[in-house]
Coordinates of C-alpha atoms in Angstrom, one line a residue:
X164 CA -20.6 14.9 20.7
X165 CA -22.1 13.1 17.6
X166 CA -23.7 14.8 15.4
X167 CA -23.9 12.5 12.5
X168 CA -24.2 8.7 12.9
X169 CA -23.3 6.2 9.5
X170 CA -23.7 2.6 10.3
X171 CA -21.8 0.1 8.3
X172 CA -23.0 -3.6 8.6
X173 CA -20.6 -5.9 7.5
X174 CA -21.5 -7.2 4.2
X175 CA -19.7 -11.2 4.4
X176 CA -20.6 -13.9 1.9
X177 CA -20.0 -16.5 4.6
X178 CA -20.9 -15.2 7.7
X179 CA -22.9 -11.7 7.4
X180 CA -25.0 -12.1 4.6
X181 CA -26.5 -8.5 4.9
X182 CA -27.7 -7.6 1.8
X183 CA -28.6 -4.0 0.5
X184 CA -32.2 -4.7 1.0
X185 CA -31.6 -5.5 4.5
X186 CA -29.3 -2.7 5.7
X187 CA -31.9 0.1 4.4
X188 CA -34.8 -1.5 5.8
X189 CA -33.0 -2.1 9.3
X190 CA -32.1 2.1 8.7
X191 CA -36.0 2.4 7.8
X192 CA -36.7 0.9 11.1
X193 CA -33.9 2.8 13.5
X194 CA -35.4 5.9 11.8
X195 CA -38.7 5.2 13.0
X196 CA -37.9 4.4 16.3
X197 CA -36.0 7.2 16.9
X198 CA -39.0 9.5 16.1
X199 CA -41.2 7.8 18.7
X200 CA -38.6 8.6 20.7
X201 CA -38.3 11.9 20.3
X202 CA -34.7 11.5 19.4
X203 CA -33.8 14.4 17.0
X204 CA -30.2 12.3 15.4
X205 CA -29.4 12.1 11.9
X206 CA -28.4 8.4 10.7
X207 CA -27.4 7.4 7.1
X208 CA -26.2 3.5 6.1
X209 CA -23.4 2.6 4.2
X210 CA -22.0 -0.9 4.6
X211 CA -18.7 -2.8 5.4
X212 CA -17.9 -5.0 2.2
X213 CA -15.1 -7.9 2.7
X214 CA -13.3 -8.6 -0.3
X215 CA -13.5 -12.0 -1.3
X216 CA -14.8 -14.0 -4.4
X217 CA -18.4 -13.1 -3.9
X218 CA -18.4 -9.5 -3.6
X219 CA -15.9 -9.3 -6.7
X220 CA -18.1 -10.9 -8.9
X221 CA -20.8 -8.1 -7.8
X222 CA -18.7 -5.1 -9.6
X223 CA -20.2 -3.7 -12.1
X224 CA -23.5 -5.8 -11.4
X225 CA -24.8 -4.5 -8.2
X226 CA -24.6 -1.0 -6.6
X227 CA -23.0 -0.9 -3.3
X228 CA -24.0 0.6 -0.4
X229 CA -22.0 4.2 0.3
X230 CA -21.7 7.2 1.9
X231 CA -20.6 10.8 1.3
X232 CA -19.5 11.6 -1.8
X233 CA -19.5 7.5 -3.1
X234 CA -17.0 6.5 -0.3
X235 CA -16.8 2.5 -0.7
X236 CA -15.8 1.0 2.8
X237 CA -13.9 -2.0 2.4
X238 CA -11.8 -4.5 4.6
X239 CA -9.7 -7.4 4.2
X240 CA -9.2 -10.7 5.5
X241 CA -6.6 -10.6 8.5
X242 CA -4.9 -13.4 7.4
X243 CA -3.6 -12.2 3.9
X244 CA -4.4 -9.7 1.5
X245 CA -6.5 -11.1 -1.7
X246 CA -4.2 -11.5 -4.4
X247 CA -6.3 -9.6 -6.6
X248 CA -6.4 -6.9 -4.4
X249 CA -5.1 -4.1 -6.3
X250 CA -7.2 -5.0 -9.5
X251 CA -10.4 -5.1 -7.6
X252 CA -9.4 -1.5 -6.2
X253 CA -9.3 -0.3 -10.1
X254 CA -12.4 -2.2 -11.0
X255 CA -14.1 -0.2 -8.0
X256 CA -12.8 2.7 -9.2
X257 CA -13.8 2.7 -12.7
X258 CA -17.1 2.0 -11.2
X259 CA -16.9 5.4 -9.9
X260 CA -16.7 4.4 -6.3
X261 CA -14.2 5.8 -4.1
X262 CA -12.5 3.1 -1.7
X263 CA -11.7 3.3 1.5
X264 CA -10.0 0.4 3.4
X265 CA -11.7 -0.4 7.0
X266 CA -9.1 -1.0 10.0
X267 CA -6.0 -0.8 7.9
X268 CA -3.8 -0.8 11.5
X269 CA -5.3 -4.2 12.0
X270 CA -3.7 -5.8 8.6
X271 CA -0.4 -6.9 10.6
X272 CA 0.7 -8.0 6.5
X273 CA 1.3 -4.2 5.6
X274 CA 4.0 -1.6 6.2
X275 CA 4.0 2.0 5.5
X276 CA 5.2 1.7 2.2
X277 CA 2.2 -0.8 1.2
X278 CA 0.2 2.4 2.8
X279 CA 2.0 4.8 0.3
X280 CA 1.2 2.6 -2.6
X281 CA -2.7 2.8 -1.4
X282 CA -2.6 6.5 -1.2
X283 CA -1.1 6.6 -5.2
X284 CA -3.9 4.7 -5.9
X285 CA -6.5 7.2 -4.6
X286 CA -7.7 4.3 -1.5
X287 CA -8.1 5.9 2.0
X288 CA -7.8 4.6 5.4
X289 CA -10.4 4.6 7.9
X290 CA -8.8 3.9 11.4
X291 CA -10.5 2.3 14.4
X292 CA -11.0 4.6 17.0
X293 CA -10.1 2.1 19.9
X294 CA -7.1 1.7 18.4
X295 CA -6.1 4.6 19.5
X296 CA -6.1 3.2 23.0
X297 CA -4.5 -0.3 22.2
X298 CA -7.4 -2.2 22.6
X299 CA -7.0 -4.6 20.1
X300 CA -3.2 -4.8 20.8
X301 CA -0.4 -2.5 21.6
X302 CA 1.6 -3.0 18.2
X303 CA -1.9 -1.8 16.7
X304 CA -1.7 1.5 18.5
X305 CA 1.4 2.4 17.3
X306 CA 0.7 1.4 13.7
X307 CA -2.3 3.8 13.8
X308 CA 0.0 6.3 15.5
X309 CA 2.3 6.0 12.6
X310 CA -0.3 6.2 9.8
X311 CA -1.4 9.2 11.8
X312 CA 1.8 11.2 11.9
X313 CA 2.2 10.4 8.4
X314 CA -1.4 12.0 7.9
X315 CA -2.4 9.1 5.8
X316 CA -6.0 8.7 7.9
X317 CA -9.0 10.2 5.9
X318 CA -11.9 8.8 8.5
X319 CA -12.1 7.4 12.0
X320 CA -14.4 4.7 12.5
X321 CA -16.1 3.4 15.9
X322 CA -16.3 0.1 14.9
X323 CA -19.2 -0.7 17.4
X324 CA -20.2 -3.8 18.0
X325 CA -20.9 -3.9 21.8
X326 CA -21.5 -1.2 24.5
X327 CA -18.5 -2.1 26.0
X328 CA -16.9 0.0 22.6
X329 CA -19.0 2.5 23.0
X330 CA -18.3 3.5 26.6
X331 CA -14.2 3.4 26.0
X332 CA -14.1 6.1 23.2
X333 CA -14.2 9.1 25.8
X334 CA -10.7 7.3 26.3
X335 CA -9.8 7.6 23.2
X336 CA -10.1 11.5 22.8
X337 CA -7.9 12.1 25.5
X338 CA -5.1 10.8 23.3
X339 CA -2.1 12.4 21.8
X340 CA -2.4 11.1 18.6
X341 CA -6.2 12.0 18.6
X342 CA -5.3 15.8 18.6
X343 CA -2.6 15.1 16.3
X344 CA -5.5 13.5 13.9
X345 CA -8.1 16.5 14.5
X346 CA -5.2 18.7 14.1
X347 CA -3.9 17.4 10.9
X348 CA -6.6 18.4 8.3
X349 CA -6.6 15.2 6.5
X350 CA -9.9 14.0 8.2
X351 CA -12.5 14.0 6.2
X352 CA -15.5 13.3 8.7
X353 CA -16.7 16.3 9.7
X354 CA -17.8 16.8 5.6
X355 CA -20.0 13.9 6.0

């Protein structure tokens, strides 16, 4: 089971305008409940930052929500990648944050080697759990299978945003490519 729970609100100048402030007083509020509830789970927030205009003009300005050791989780639009991309990684990074990119499987605009060239630059990948299963498509599964065998996934993700999610990841665990994940030592989870 669960033994550690990090949410990660998405953090979208247009659409989720989640703000610092907001997350950690939601987390304030789960925390509490959970006590009344007798409910003995240990929850952290982090957040899910989408690249865009906005958020760049943050860096360097404002301190971003993380977790373990200064993981940054970042995702992308799925239309195109922000032409910027790669100098907003190093901006991060000189910031002292270490970036992750969300759903990287879901990006149908990269290829393995546009993977490669994110792991020489010190980003890792968090996978969505579900797409171990295909759920969002069956071209998605076997990207994630391939960034799997190629041990380029640092963190799995639920990605929950429904119940629905939530009662399909026993699926997921009964995957191949799950045990080839656990099995690889490249996740990076269990240190959270």
């Amino acid at each position: 089971g669960y033994q550690k729970v990090i949410t990660s609100p998405h953090v979208m100048s247009d659409f989720y305008r989640n703000s610092s402030e907001t997350i950690l007083t939601g987390l304030a509020e789960v925390r509490a409940e959970l006590k009344v509830q007798n409910i003995n789970m240990d929850i952290d927030a982090a957040a899910e930052y989408y690249i865009d205009y906005e958020f760049e003009q943050k860096i360097g300005k404002e301190k971003f929500l993380t977790f373990g050791d200064n993981y940054l989780l970042v995702e992308l639009s799925f239309m195109e990648a922000p032409k910027t991309l790669l100098d907003i990684i190093f901006k991060l990074q000189l910031e002292g944050y270490k970036v992750v990119l969300a759903h990287p499987e879901r990006y149908a605009y990269y290829e393995q080697e546009d993977y490669e060239n994110f792991a020489n630059r010190g980003v890792l990948l968090q996978i969505n759990l579900l797409s171990l299963i295909g759920y969002y498509s069956p071209q998605i599964q076997k990207k994630t299978e391939q960034l799997i065998s190629a041990n380029q996934v640092s963190f799995v993700g639920t990605d929950c945003h429904n119940i629905h999610h939530a009662e399909l990841y026993e699926k997921c665990h009964t995957k191949k490519a799950w045990h080839e994940l656990v099995n690889s030592g490249t996740l990076l989870n269990s240190a959270l």
